[in-house]
Tab-separated table of C-alpha atoms and ligand atoms in Angstrom:
chain	number	residue	atom	x	y	z
A	17	UNK	CA	-44.357	39.323	-118.606
A	18	UNK	CA	-47.416	40.872	-116.965
A	19	UNK	CA	-49.687	38.640	-119.005
A	20	UNK	CA	-47.927	35.629	-117.543
A	21	UNK	CA	-48.385	36.926	-114.023
A	22	UNK	CA	-52.088	37.487	-114.541
A	23	UNK	CA	-52.439	33.936	-115.854
A	24	UNK	CA	-50.763	32.778	-112.627
A	25	UNK	CA	-47.895	31.012	-114.349
A	26	UNK	CA	-45.002	32.889	-112.886
A	27	UNK	CA	-45.641	32.623	-109.161
A	28	UNK	CA	-47.199	30.089	-106.853
A	29	UNK	CA	-47.567	30.088	-103.075
A	30	UNK	CA	-44.184	29.018	-101.641
A	31	UNK	CA	-43.780	25.234	-101.315
A	32	UNK	CA	-45.332	23.987	-98.093
A	33	UNK	CA	-47.597	27.022	-97.674
A	34	UNK	CA	-51.211	27.485	-98.675
A	35	UNK	CA	-53.819	30.120	-99.319
A	36	UNK	CA	-56.876	29.873	-97.127
A	37	UNK	CA	-59.606	30.527	-99.682
A	38	UNK	CA	-63.071	31.943	-98.927
A	39	UNK	CA	-64.696	28.503	-99.136
A	40	UNK	CA	-62.306	27.197	-96.451
A	41	UNK	CA	-62.825	30.113	-94.089
A	42	UNK	CA	-65.894	28.672	-92.285
A	43	UNK	CA	-63.653	25.817	-91.004
A	44	UNK	CA	-61.048	28.298	-89.798
A	45	UNK	CA	-63.618	30.506	-88.104
A	46	UNK	CA	-65.181	27.458	-86.441
A	47	UNK	CA	-61.852	26.185	-85.099
A	48	UNK	CA	-60.588	29.576	-83.933
A	49	UNK	CA	-63.891	30.369	-82.212
A	50	UNK	CA	-63.857	27.020	-80.399
A	51	UNK	CA	-60.256	27.677	-79.309
A	52	UNK	CA	-61.201	31.095	-77.941
A	53	UNK	CA	-64.295	29.653	-76.242
A	54	UNK	CA	-62.451	26.803	-74.521
A	55	UNK	CA	-59.816	29.311	-73.348
A	56	UNK	CA	-62.534	31.548	-71.928
A	57	UNK	CA	-63.941	28.596	-70.003
A	58	UNK	CA	-60.505	27.703	-68.624
A	59	UNK	CA	-59.569	31.334	-67.899
A	60	UNK	CA	-56.745	31.693	-70.459
A	61	UNK	CA	-56.213	35.154	-71.948
A	62	UNK	CA	-55.035	35.914	-75.451
A	63	UNK	CA	-51.497	37.073	-76.169
A	64	UNK	CA	-49.960	37.945	-79.550
A	65	UNK	CA	-46.218	38.104	-80.017
A	66	UNK	CA	-44.200	39.191	-83.079
A	67	UNK	CA	-43.834	36.840	-86.016
A	68	UNK	CA	-40.040	37.018	-85.712
A	69	UNK	CA	-37.730	37.023	-82.711
A	70	UNK	CA	-34.010	37.031	-82.042
A	71	UNK	CA	-32.601	33.719	-83.244
A	72	UNK	CA	-30.941	32.994	-79.898
A	73	UNK	CA	-34.362	32.834	-78.200
A	74	UNK	CA	-35.135	29.661	-80.132
A	75	UNK	CA	-31.687	28.079	-80.187
A	76	UNK	CA	-31.558	28.403	-76.384
A	77	UNK	CA	-35.048	27.124	-75.692
A	78	UNK	CA	-35.929	24.592	-78.382
A	79	UNK	CA	-32.304	23.485	-78.221
A	80	UNK	CA	-29.249	22.971	-80.415
A	81	UNK	CA	-29.353	19.422	-81.711
A	82	UNK	CA	-33.117	19.432	-82.345
A	83	UNK	CA	-34.405	19.181	-85.922
A	84	UNK	CA	-36.174	22.508	-85.499
A	85	UNK	CA	-33.030	24.471	-84.622
A	86	UNK	CA	-30.580	22.507	-86.775
A	87	UNK	CA	-32.602	22.168	-89.959
A	88	UNK	CA	-35.914	23.965	-89.955
A	89	UNK	CA	-35.617	27.594	-88.927
A	90	UNK	CA	-36.187	30.481	-91.304
A	91	UNK	CA	-33.290	32.626	-90.117
A	92	UNK	CA	-32.049	35.865	-91.650
A	93	UNK	CA	-29.860	38.810	-90.773
A	94	UNK	CA	-31.850	42.025	-90.692
A	95	UNK	CA	-30.432	45.244	-92.119
A	96	UNK	CA	-28.902	46.079	-88.752
A	97	UNK	CA	-26.968	42.806	-88.844
A	98	UNK	CA	-29.004	41.073	-86.087
A	99	UNK	CA	-29.933	37.441	-86.587
A	100	UNK	CA	-33.712	37.011	-86.612
A	101	UNK	CA	-35.888	33.911	-86.991
A	102	UNK	CA	-39.499	33.481	-88.058
A	103	UNK	CA	-41.242	31.900	-85.057
A	104	UNK	CA	-40.816	28.083	-85.330
A	105	UNK	CA	-42.976	27.537	-82.207
A	106	UNK	CA	-44.998	29.603	-79.751
A	107	UNK	CA	-43.828	28.745	-76.231
A	108	UNK	CA	-40.468	30.525	-76.157
A	109	UNK	CA	-41.928	33.863	-77.390
A	110	UNK	CA	-44.643	33.724	-74.717
A	111	UNK	CA	-41.996	33.051	-72.037
A	112	UNK	CA	-39.926	35.935	-73.397
A	113	UNK	CA	-42.979	38.200	-73.118
A	114	UNK	CA	-43.711	36.904	-69.584
A	115	UNK	CA	-40.202	37.906	-68.483
A	116	UNK	CA	-40.121	41.171	-70.437
A	117	UNK	CA	-43.430	42.426	-69.029
A	118	UNK	CA	-42.730	41.396	-65.438
A	119	UNK	CA	-45.680	39.006	-65.401
A	120	UNK	CA	-44.189	37.245	-62.359
A	121	UNK	CA	-45.675	40.214	-60.445
A	122	UNK	CA	-49.191	39.145	-61.458
A	123	UNK	CA	-51.191	36.520	-59.617
A	124	UNK	CA	-49.707	33.151	-60.605
A	125	UNK	CA	-50.191	31.129	-62.680
A	126	UNK	CA	-50.546	33.438	-65.657
A	127	UNK	CA	-52.723	31.654	-68.203
A	128	UNK	CA	-52.176	32.703	-71.817
A	129	UNK	CA	-53.160	31.480	-75.266
A	130	UNK	CA	-52.298	32.318	-78.874
A	131	UNK	CA	-53.376	31.489	-82.413
A	132	UNK	CA	-50.432	32.251	-84.645
A	133	UNK	CA	-48.575	31.281	-87.818
A	134	UNK	CA	-45.515	29.086	-87.250
A	135	UNK	CA	-42.657	28.531	-89.703
A	136	UNK	CA	-40.598	25.372	-90.111
A	137	UNK	CA	-38.591	24.374	-93.165
A	138	UNK	CA	-39.900	20.806	-93.354
A	139	UNK	CA	-40.420	18.324	-96.174
A	140	UNK	CA	-44.017	19.164	-97.078
A	141	UNK	CA	-46.632	16.402	-97.018
A	142	UNK	CA	-50.259	16.047	-95.916
A	143	UNK	CA	-50.529	17.751	-92.531
A	144	UNK	CA	-46.923	18.953	-92.591
A	145	UNK	CA	-46.275	22.432	-93.919
A	146	UNK	CA	-43.637	25.131	-93.921
A	147	UNK	CA	-46.131	27.601	-92.562
A	148	UNK	CA	-48.836	26.310	-90.256
A	149	UNK	CA	-51.160	27.886	-87.719
A	150	UNK	CA	-50.935	26.847	-84.122
A	151	UNK	CA	-53.321	27.283	-81.235
A	152	UNK	CA	-51.305	27.081	-78.046
A	153	UNK	CA	-52.015	27.610	-74.358
A	154	UNK	CA	-49.498	28.145	-71.557
A	155	UNK	CA	-49.962	28.271	-67.760
A	156	UNK	CA	-46.890	29.938	-66.268
A	157	UNK	CA	-45.869	30.210	-62.621
A	158	UNK	CA	-47.235	27.100	-60.933
A	159	UNK	CA	-45.548	23.717	-60.389
A	160	UNK	CA	-48.578	21.841	-59.089
A	161	UNK	CA	-49.558	18.716	-61.075
A	162	UNK	CA	-53.166	19.976	-61.192
A	163	UNK	CA	-51.958	22.482	-63.798
A	164	UNK	CA	-50.603	19.669	-66.005
A	165	UNK	CA	-54.029	18.027	-65.839
A	166	UNK	CA	-55.676	21.377	-66.601
A	167	UNK	CA	-53.543	21.917	-69.742
A	168	UNK	CA	-54.325	18.393	-70.920
A	169	UNK	CA	-58.014	18.924	-70.105
A	170	UNK	CA	-58.054	22.150	-72.113
A	171	UNK	CA	-56.582	20.341	-75.139
A	172	UNK	CA	-58.949	17.400	-74.774
A	173	UNK	CA	-62.040	19.595	-74.421
A	174	UNK	CA	-61.031	21.696	-77.401
A	175	UNK	CA	-61.036	18.616	-79.655
A	176	UNK	CA	-64.253	17.355	-78.078
A	177	UNK	CA	-65.993	20.704	-78.592
A	178	UNK	CA	-65.284	20.404	-82.327
A	179	UNK	CA	-66.891	16.976	-82.360
A	180	UNK	CA	-63.649	15.078	-83.132
A	181	UNK	CA	-63.771	11.387	-82.222
A	182	UNK	CA	-61.364	8.462	-82.009
A	183	UNK	CA	-58.461	10.331	-80.497
A	184	UNK	CA	-55.888	8.905	-78.107
A	185	UNK	CA	-54.010	10.785	-75.447
A	186	UNK	CA	-50.466	9.510	-74.998
A	187	UNK	CA	-48.835	10.371	-71.703
A	188	UNK	CA	-45.317	10.110	-70.310
A	189	UNK	CA	-42.945	11.733	-67.852
A	190	UNK	CA	-39.379	12.503	-68.891
A	191	UNK	CA	-38.256	13.462	-65.390
A	192	UNK	CA	-36.332	16.498	-64.210
A	193	UNK	CA	-32.766	17.667	-64.832
A	194	UNK	CA	-31.359	15.390	-62.154
A	195	UNK	CA	-33.158	12.070	-62.742
A	196	UNK	CA	-32.975	12.497	-66.515
A	197	UNK	CA	-29.189	12.793	-66.541
A	198	UNK	CA	-28.813	9.461	-64.680
A	199	UNK	CA	-31.303	7.907	-67.096
A	200	UNK	CA	-29.518	9.304	-70.159
A	201	UNK	CA	-26.264	7.631	-69.057
A	202	UNK	CA	-28.095	4.297	-68.890
A	203	UNK	CA	-29.709	4.945	-72.264
A	204	UNK	CA	-26.384	5.819	-73.890
A	205	UNK	CA	-24.734	2.680	-72.462
A	206	UNK	CA	-27.556	0.569	-73.854
A	207	UNK	CA	-27.402	2.231	-77.278
A	208	UNK	CA	-23.596	2.134	-77.460
A	209	UNK	CA	-23.911	-1.655	-77.500
A	210	UNK	CA	-26.242	-1.382	-80.536
A	211	UNK	CA	-24.440	1.476	-82.282
A	212	UNK	CA	-23.616	-0.557	-85.386
A	213	UNK	CA	-27.265	-1.356	-86.110
A	214	UNK	CA	-28.524	2.228	-85.770
A	215	UNK	CA	-29.736	4.359	-88.686
A	216	UNK	CA	-27.483	7.345	-89.550
A	217	UNK	CA	-29.866	9.793	-87.820
A	218	UNK	CA	-29.793	7.762	-84.603
A	219	UNK	CA	-25.998	7.519	-84.730
A	220	UNK	CA	-25.953	11.318	-84.631
A	221	UNK	CA	-28.629	11.422	-81.900
A	222	UNK	CA	-26.529	9.151	-79.689
A	223	UNK	CA	-24.059	11.963	-79.101
A	224	UNK	CA	-26.239	15.041	-79.753
A	225	UNK	CA	-29.695	14.291	-78.357
A	226	UNK	CA	-29.962	10.742	-76.939
A	227	UNK	CA	-33.558	11.095	-75.691
A	228	UNK	CA	-34.708	11.422	-79.309
A	229	UNK	CA	-33.378	7.895	-79.982
A	230	UNK	CA	-36.666	6.695	-78.489
A	231	UNK	CA	-38.614	8.562	-81.153
A	232	UNK	CA	-37.075	6.956	-84.273
A	233	UNK	CA	-39.747	5.512	-86.576
A	234	UNK	CA	-37.377	3.317	-88.651
A	235	UNK	CA	-38.349	-0.357	-88.178
A	236	UNK	CA	-34.766	-1.469	-87.438
A	237	UNK	CA	-34.407	1.187	-84.714
A	238	UNK	CA	-37.889	0.413	-83.347
A	239	UNK	CA	-36.645	-3.094	-82.531
A	240	UNK	CA	-33.886	-1.559	-80.437
A	241	UNK	CA	-36.265	0.906	-78.750
A	242	UNK	CA	-38.527	-1.959	-77.630
A	243	UNK	CA	-36.095	-3.173	-74.982
A	244	UNK	CA	-34.412	0.151	-74.197
A	245	UNK	CA	-34.425	1.314	-70.550
A	246	UNK	CA	-37.630	3.190	-69.731
A	247	UNK	CA	-37.442	6.652	-68.242
A	248	UNK	CA	-40.495	6.028	-66.060
A	249	UNK	CA	-38.498	3.331	-64.240
A	250	UNK	CA	-35.766	5.851	-63.428
A	251	UNK	CA	-37.755	8.831	-62.165
A	252	UNK	CA	-36.710	10.396	-58.853
A	253	UNK	CA	-39.175	10.336	-55.966
A	254	UNK	CA	-40.489	13.846	-56.618
A	255	UNK	CA	-41.004	13.250	-60.349
A	256	UNK	CA	-42.717	9.961	-59.570
A	257	UNK	CA	-45.072	11.635	-57.134
A	258	UNK	CA	-45.830	14.389	-59.649
A	259	UNK	CA	-46.571	11.895	-62.429
A	260	UNK	CA	-48.833	9.825	-60.189
A	261	UNK	CA	-50.797	12.941	-59.257
A	262	UNK	CA	-51.252	13.972	-62.914
A	263	UNK	CA	-52.641	10.532	-63.776
A	264	UNK	CA	-54.885	10.631	-60.749
A	265	UNK	CA	-56.355	14.025	-61.710
A	266	UNK	CA	-56.939	12.904	-65.288
A	267	UNK	CA	-58.843	9.883	-64.022
A	268	UNK	CA	-60.992	12.142	-61.867
A	269	UNK	CA	-61.613	14.402	-64.857
A	270	UNK	CA	-62.556	11.296	-66.890
A	271	UNK	CA	-59.961	12.008	-69.528
A	272	UNK	CA	-58.760	8.674	-70.907
A	273	UNK	CA	-54.994	8.339	-71.457
A	274	UNK	CA	-52.506	5.731	-72.569
A	275	UNK	CA	-49.097	5.534	-70.963
A	276	UNK	CA	-46.326	5.618	-73.534
A	277	UNK	CA	-42.865	5.338	-71.935
A	278	UNK	CA	-41.238	6.148	-75.283
A	279	UNK	CA	-43.034	9.413	-75.891
A	280	UNK	CA	-40.457	12.186	-76.124
A	281	UNK	CA	-40.971	15.528	-77.809
A	282	UNK	CA	-39.096	17.330	-80.553
A	283	UNK	CA	-38.226	20.325	-78.359
A	284	UNK	CA	-35.632	20.259	-75.588
A	285	UNK	CA	-37.314	22.387	-72.947
A	286	UNK	CA	-39.667	19.770	-71.503
A	287	UNK	CA	-39.462	18.426	-67.969
A	288	UNK	CA	-41.684	15.834	-66.313
A	289	UNK	CA	-45.083	15.525	-68.010
A	290	UNK	CA	-45.197	15.228	-71.802
A	291	UNK	CA	-48.263	14.327	-73.862
A	292	UNK	CA	-49.590	14.065	-77.391
A	293	UNK	CA	-53.065	13.692	-78.838
A	294	UNK	CA	-53.248	11.530	-81.953
A	295	UNK	CA	-55.989	10.321	-84.249
A	296	UNK	CA	-56.353	6.605	-83.558
A	297	UNK	CA	-56.012	5.590	-87.212
A	298	UNK	CA	-52.595	7.031	-88.025
A	299	UNK	CA	-50.411	4.981	-85.717
A	300	UNK	CA	-48.519	7.795	-84.069
A	301	UNK	CA	-47.048	9.258	-87.249
A	302	UNK	CA	-48.427	12.729	-86.887
A	303	UNK	CA	-49.792	14.216	-83.718
A	304	UNK	CA	-52.797	16.482	-83.693
A	305	UNK	CA	-51.332	18.323	-80.739
A	306	UNK	CA	-48.837	17.995	-77.961
A	307	UNK	CA	-47.236	19.670	-75.013
A	308	UNK	CA	-45.966	19.245	-71.524
A	309	UNK	CA	-44.277	20.863	-68.569
A	310	UNK	CA	-41.209	23.076	-68.989
A	311	UNK	CA	-40.061	24.068	-65.519
A	312	UNK	CA	-36.551	25.246	-66.465
A	313	UNK	CA	-37.281	27.290	-69.553
A	314	UNK	CA	-37.982	30.711	-68.063
A	315	UNK	CA	-34.812	30.560	-65.950
A	316	UNK	CA	-32.898	29.412	-69.038
A	317	UNK	CA	-34.136	32.555	-70.808
A	318	UNK	CA	-32.958	34.837	-68.011
A	319	UNK	CA	-36.039	34.984	-65.774
A	320	UNK	CA	-36.509	33.813	-62.193
A	321	UNK	CA	-36.989	30.055	-61.773
A	322	UNK	CA	-40.632	29.674	-62.894
A	323	UNK	CA	-42.436	26.390	-63.546
A	324	UNK	CA	-44.866	26.191	-66.474
A	325	UNK	CA	-46.909	23.833	-68.603
A	326	UNK	CA	-48.713	24.108	-71.943
A	327	UNK	CA	-49.749	22.602	-75.232
A	328	UNK	CA	-49.995	23.416	-78.934
A	329	UNK	CA	-52.075	22.090	-81.818
A	330	UNK	CA	-51.817	22.653	-85.568
A	331	UNK	CA	-55.026	24.081	-87.005
A	332	UNK	CA	-54.467	22.577	-90.484
A	333	UNK	CA	-54.261	19.122	-88.904
A	334	UNK	CA	-57.387	19.797	-86.871
A	335	UNK	CA	-59.249	20.831	-90.041
A	336	UNK	CA	-57.925	17.813	-91.979
A	337	UNK	CA	-59.360	15.576	-89.276
A	338	UNK	CA	-62.669	17.442	-89.212
A	339	UNK	CA	-63.025	16.873	-92.958
A	340	UNK	CA	-61.961	13.230	-92.635
A	341	UNK	CA	-64.620	12.673	-89.990
A	342	UNK	CA	-67.266	14.501	-92.039
A	343	UNK	CA	-67.715	17.274	-89.482
A	344	UNK	CA	-68.909	20.478	-91.123
A	345	UNK	CA	-68.634	23.956	-89.659
A	346	UNK	CA	-71.861	25.835	-89.007
A	347	UNK	CA	-72.920	27.968	-91.979
A	348	UNK	CA	-71.664	31.486	-91.442
A	349	UNK	CA	-74.734	33.675	-91.794
A	350	UNK	CA	-78.440	33.252	-91.999
A	351	UNK	CA	-79.600	36.332	-93.905
A	352	UNK	CA	-78.246	37.263	-97.307
A	353	UNK	CA	-80.049	39.886	-99.298
A	354	UNK	CA	-79.562	40.665	-102.974
A	355	UNK	CA	-80.698	44.044	-104.198
A	356	UNK	CA	-81.458	44.058	-107.926
A	357	UNK	CA	-82.208	47.231	-109.872
A	358	UNK	CA	-83.240	48.288	-113.351
A	359	UNK	CA	-82.108	51.700	-114.622
A	360	UNK	CA	-79.780	54.331	-113.212
A	361	UNK	CA	-82.278	56.034	-110.896
A	362	UNK	CA	-83.247	52.647	-109.466
A	363	UNK	CA	-79.560	51.771	-108.949
A	364	UNK	CA	-79.112	54.874	-106.802
A	365	UNK	CA	-82.108	53.840	-104.669
A	366	UNK	CA	-80.722	50.296	-104.524
A	367	UNK	CA	-77.372	51.593	-103.196
A	368	UNK	CA	-79.198	53.636	-100.542
A	369	UNK	CA	-81.360	50.701	-99.513
A	370	UNK	CA	-78.374	48.304	-99.403
A	371	UNK	CA	-76.559	50.674	-97.035
A	372	UNK	CA	-79.598	50.862	-94.765
A	373	UNK	CA	-79.894	47.047	-94.704
A	374	UNK	CA	-76.180	46.624	-93.886
A	375	UNK	CA	-76.563	49.107	-91.052
A	376	UNK	CA	-79.204	46.774	-89.672
A	377	UNK	CA	-76.702	43.892	-89.726
A	378	UNK	CA	-77.674	42.152	-92.954
A	379	UNK	CA	-75.265	40.773	-95.539
A	380	UNK	CA	-76.159	42.551	-98.774
A	381	UNK	CA	-74.948	42.245	-102.362
A	382	UNK	CA	-76.037	44.672	-105.090
A	383	UNK	CA	-75.974	43.969	-108.794
A	384	UNK	CA	-72.742	44.761	-110.505
A	385	UNK	CA	-72.421	46.018	-114.042
A	386	UNK	CA	-75.258	46.662	-116.473
A	387	UNK	CA	-76.932	43.268	-116.546
A	388	UNK	CA	-80.535	42.273	-117.173
A	389	UNK	CA	-82.965	41.622	-114.322
A	390	UNK	CA	-82.970	37.941	-115.306
A	391	UNK	CA	-79.181	37.743	-114.924
A	392	UNK	CA	-79.395	39.556	-111.608
A	393	UNK	CA	-81.925	37.029	-110.303
A	394	UNK	CA	-79.644	34.209	-111.427
A	395	UNK	CA	-76.782	35.876	-109.572
A	396	UNK	CA	-78.952	36.143	-106.436
A	397	UNK	CA	-79.631	32.424	-106.661
A	398	UNK	CA	-76.021	31.439	-107.072
A	399	UNK	CA	-75.022	33.632	-104.128
A	400	UNK	CA	-77.540	31.783	-101.983
A	401	UNK	CA	-79.582	34.919	-101.229
A	402	UNK	CA	-82.467	34.346	-98.838
A	403	UNK	CA	-84.261	37.472	-100.100
A	404	UNK	CA	-84.051	39.533	-103.239
A	405	UNK	CA	-85.249	43.123	-103.363
A	406	UNK	CA	-86.105	44.370	-106.849
A	407	UNK	CA	-85.975	48.101	-107.384
A	408	UNK	CA	-87.645	48.638	-110.769
A	409	UNK	CA	-88.391	51.869	-112.627
A	410	UNK	CA	-92.192	51.423	-112.541
A	411	UNK	CA	-92.222	50.441	-108.873
A	412	UNK	CA	-90.000	53.368	-108.045
A	413	UNK	CA	-92.500	55.750	-109.583
A	414	UNK	CA	-95.112	54.236	-107.272
A	415	UNK	CA	-92.721	54.442	-104.265
A	416	UNK	CA	-92.524	50.666	-103.734
A	417	UNK	CA	-90.029	47.820	-104.160
A	418	UNK	CA	-90.610	44.082	-104.676
A	419	UNK	CA	-89.327	41.740	-101.959
A	420	UNK	CA	-88.977	38.093	-102.964
A	421	UNK	CA	-88.393	35.316	-100.420
A	422	UNK	CA	-86.213	33.008	-102.469
A	423	UNK	CA	-86.927	29.665	-100.788
A	424	UNK	CA	-90.705	30.103	-100.879
A	425	UNK	CA	-90.734	31.861	-104.262
A	426	UNK	CA	-93.251	34.346	-102.835
A	427	UNK	CA	-93.076	38.040	-103.532
A	428	UNK	CA	-94.804	41.178	-102.353
A	429	UNK	CA	-94.645	44.913	-102.788
A	430	UNK	CA	-93.351	46.974	-99.884
A	431	UNK	CA	-93.233	50.784	-99.576
A	432	UNK	CA	-89.686	51.926	-100.357
A	433	UNK	CA	-89.268	53.865	-97.118
A	434	UNK	CA	-90.394	50.855	-95.054
A	435	UNK	CA	-88.352	48.241	-96.929
A	436	UNK	CA	-85.360	48.256	-94.564
A	437	UNK	CA	-87.379	47.985	-91.359
A	438	UNK	CA	-89.772	45.358	-92.776
A	439	UNK	CA	-86.981	43.181	-94.129
A	440	UNK	CA	-84.943	43.281	-90.944
A	441	UNK	CA	-88.015	42.319	-88.944
A	442	UNK	CA	-88.616	39.421	-91.320
A	443	UNK	CA	-85.152	37.912	-91.709
A	444	UNK	CA	-83.047	36.551	-88.929
A	445	UNK	CA	-79.886	38.646	-88.795
A	446	UNK	CA	-76.823	36.361	-88.653
A	447	UNK	CA	-73.464	37.016	-87.106
A	448	UNK	CA	-72.027	38.180	-90.421
A	449	UNK	CA	-69.753	36.442	-92.862
A	450	UNK	CA	-66.988	34.157	-91.553
B	15	HAM	P1	-44.977	20.727	-81.512
B	15	HAM	O1	-45.316	19.316	-81.152
B	15	HAM	O2	-43.721	20.949	-82.224
B	15	HAM	O3	-45.012	21.533	-80.146
B	15	HAM	O4	-46.147	21.342	-82.364
B	15	HAM	C1	-47.473	21.323	-81.883
B	15	HAM	C2	-48.434	20.931	-82.981
B	15	HAM	O5	-48.284	21.818	-84.088
B	15	HAM	C3	-48.213	19.562	-83.586
B	15	HAM	O6	-48.816	18.551	-82.809
B	15	HAM	C4	-48.897	19.716	-84.933
B	15	HAM	O7	-50.308	19.615	-84.803
B	15	HAM	C5	-48.578	21.143	-85.292
B	15	HAM	N1	-47.426	21.176	-86.210
B	15	HAM	C6	-46.116	21.144	-85.889
B	15	HAM	N2	-45.355	21.226	-87.000
B	15	HAM	C7	-46.209	21.301	-88.039
B	15	HAM	C8	-46.055	21.390	-89.460
B	15	HAM	N3	-44.859	21.451	-90.031
B	15	HAM	N4	-47.165	21.453	-90.236
B	15	HAM	C9	-48.401	21.407	-89.680
B	15	HAM	N5	-48.609	21.322	-88.346
B	15	HAM	C10	-47.534	21.254	-87.534
B	15	HAM	C11	-44.775	22.852	-80.022
B	15	HAM	O8	-44.585	23.591	-80.946
B	15	HAM	C12	-44.850	23.340	-78.600
B	15	HAM	N6	-44.581	24.784	-78.582
B	15	HAM	C13	-46.178	23.014	-77.959
B	15	HAM	C14	-46.221	23.443	-76.530
B	15	HAM	C15	-46.840	24.532	-76.016
B	15	HAM	N7	-45.616	22.828	-75.519
B	15	HAM	C16	-45.838	23.515	-74.409
B	15	HAM	N8	-46.562	24.540	-74.702
């Protein structure tokens, strides 16, 4: 039994999840650091919420009738009998925290961001997982359209700061509670006349979630969508004014956008502005990120009426696109030292020296096991060491060590008690491993 486990035959990572291995970490560090940096520039502060929440938080906010709530949540009863759900998205938990911590008493808007694992029971495929990481940003407590443009700008500049190219920004408004309900009646009337030609999913959407009819990717339904009434032609005066202002700000910020009157989102809480960023080559099948305004959500969750806007982006999809576009993360550290030793006394000195070098900020590996000097030098090479320090028995007797600069192949003797200070003066100390 145990033998099987150690050969890795018995268990694998759960379907739709993945290990992030050391060789992938530089991408993750790169993306997370850029997210934190863009948030610093836009004045968004980090928040972390629990990985699970009460189930009702999500069914109320994301909405009954959405795929997420109906089919994708990891829900369980805890030992106290309360229904809990692994976070299937990040906005509702942040709103819950905003209410719970009385953040309406702070200067508004409150600008928050998170980088967190998200769980959805989906059919796994490239870029679609059962656990993914999301970077999200939320600006809560301000209805002004400038905040919509700010959230979109933050998303756009995040992708740009990574060097991603060929992205499109799709933009729409889905109106407010009042103009949307008039529009939905018109939409349902139109679809009722085509009910027989709809796919089974759309037949269900017609009664449960008619706005999502516009999002069906099946070719037969796409034909019907093409001539469906457009929400942007049914916006009330206020929603129209808001949408015009958002577009105007984006133009001033030189953020290019494409209007897409059929863009709707998979979560029910949105009002007015909705947007998605997509790689140009995938034809709208899988968004890199998306978001919008959600002016009713905080009230829906028991808070005071509080307008808000935000966005979220999946880090795996961002990294997939970085790789596709040949964008490499910066290499994690500049100085790697290998300390080789021959004999037990020398090993003790090597351990002491390694500690001193680490205290000076260097990344240091010592030899492991009883291997020959030749094997140790090979190991230093394969680890990509910039410098190797050789602590030999003869040298030790003379109170010196050998320092070899690997790239140049040059070596010199250095007094043992000066080795740490000389090396740290010589090598550029990096920011440490990713
Ligand atoms: P969402 O569109 O459901 O929005 O997800 C945001 C992003 O998360 C997607 O564009 C995609 O990059 C990534 N994503 C979603 N599901 C998966 C998956 N199964 N596998 C890999 N990546 C995935 C939200 O979740 C909203 N909370 C965004 C938001 C924030 N709106 C306002 N504020």
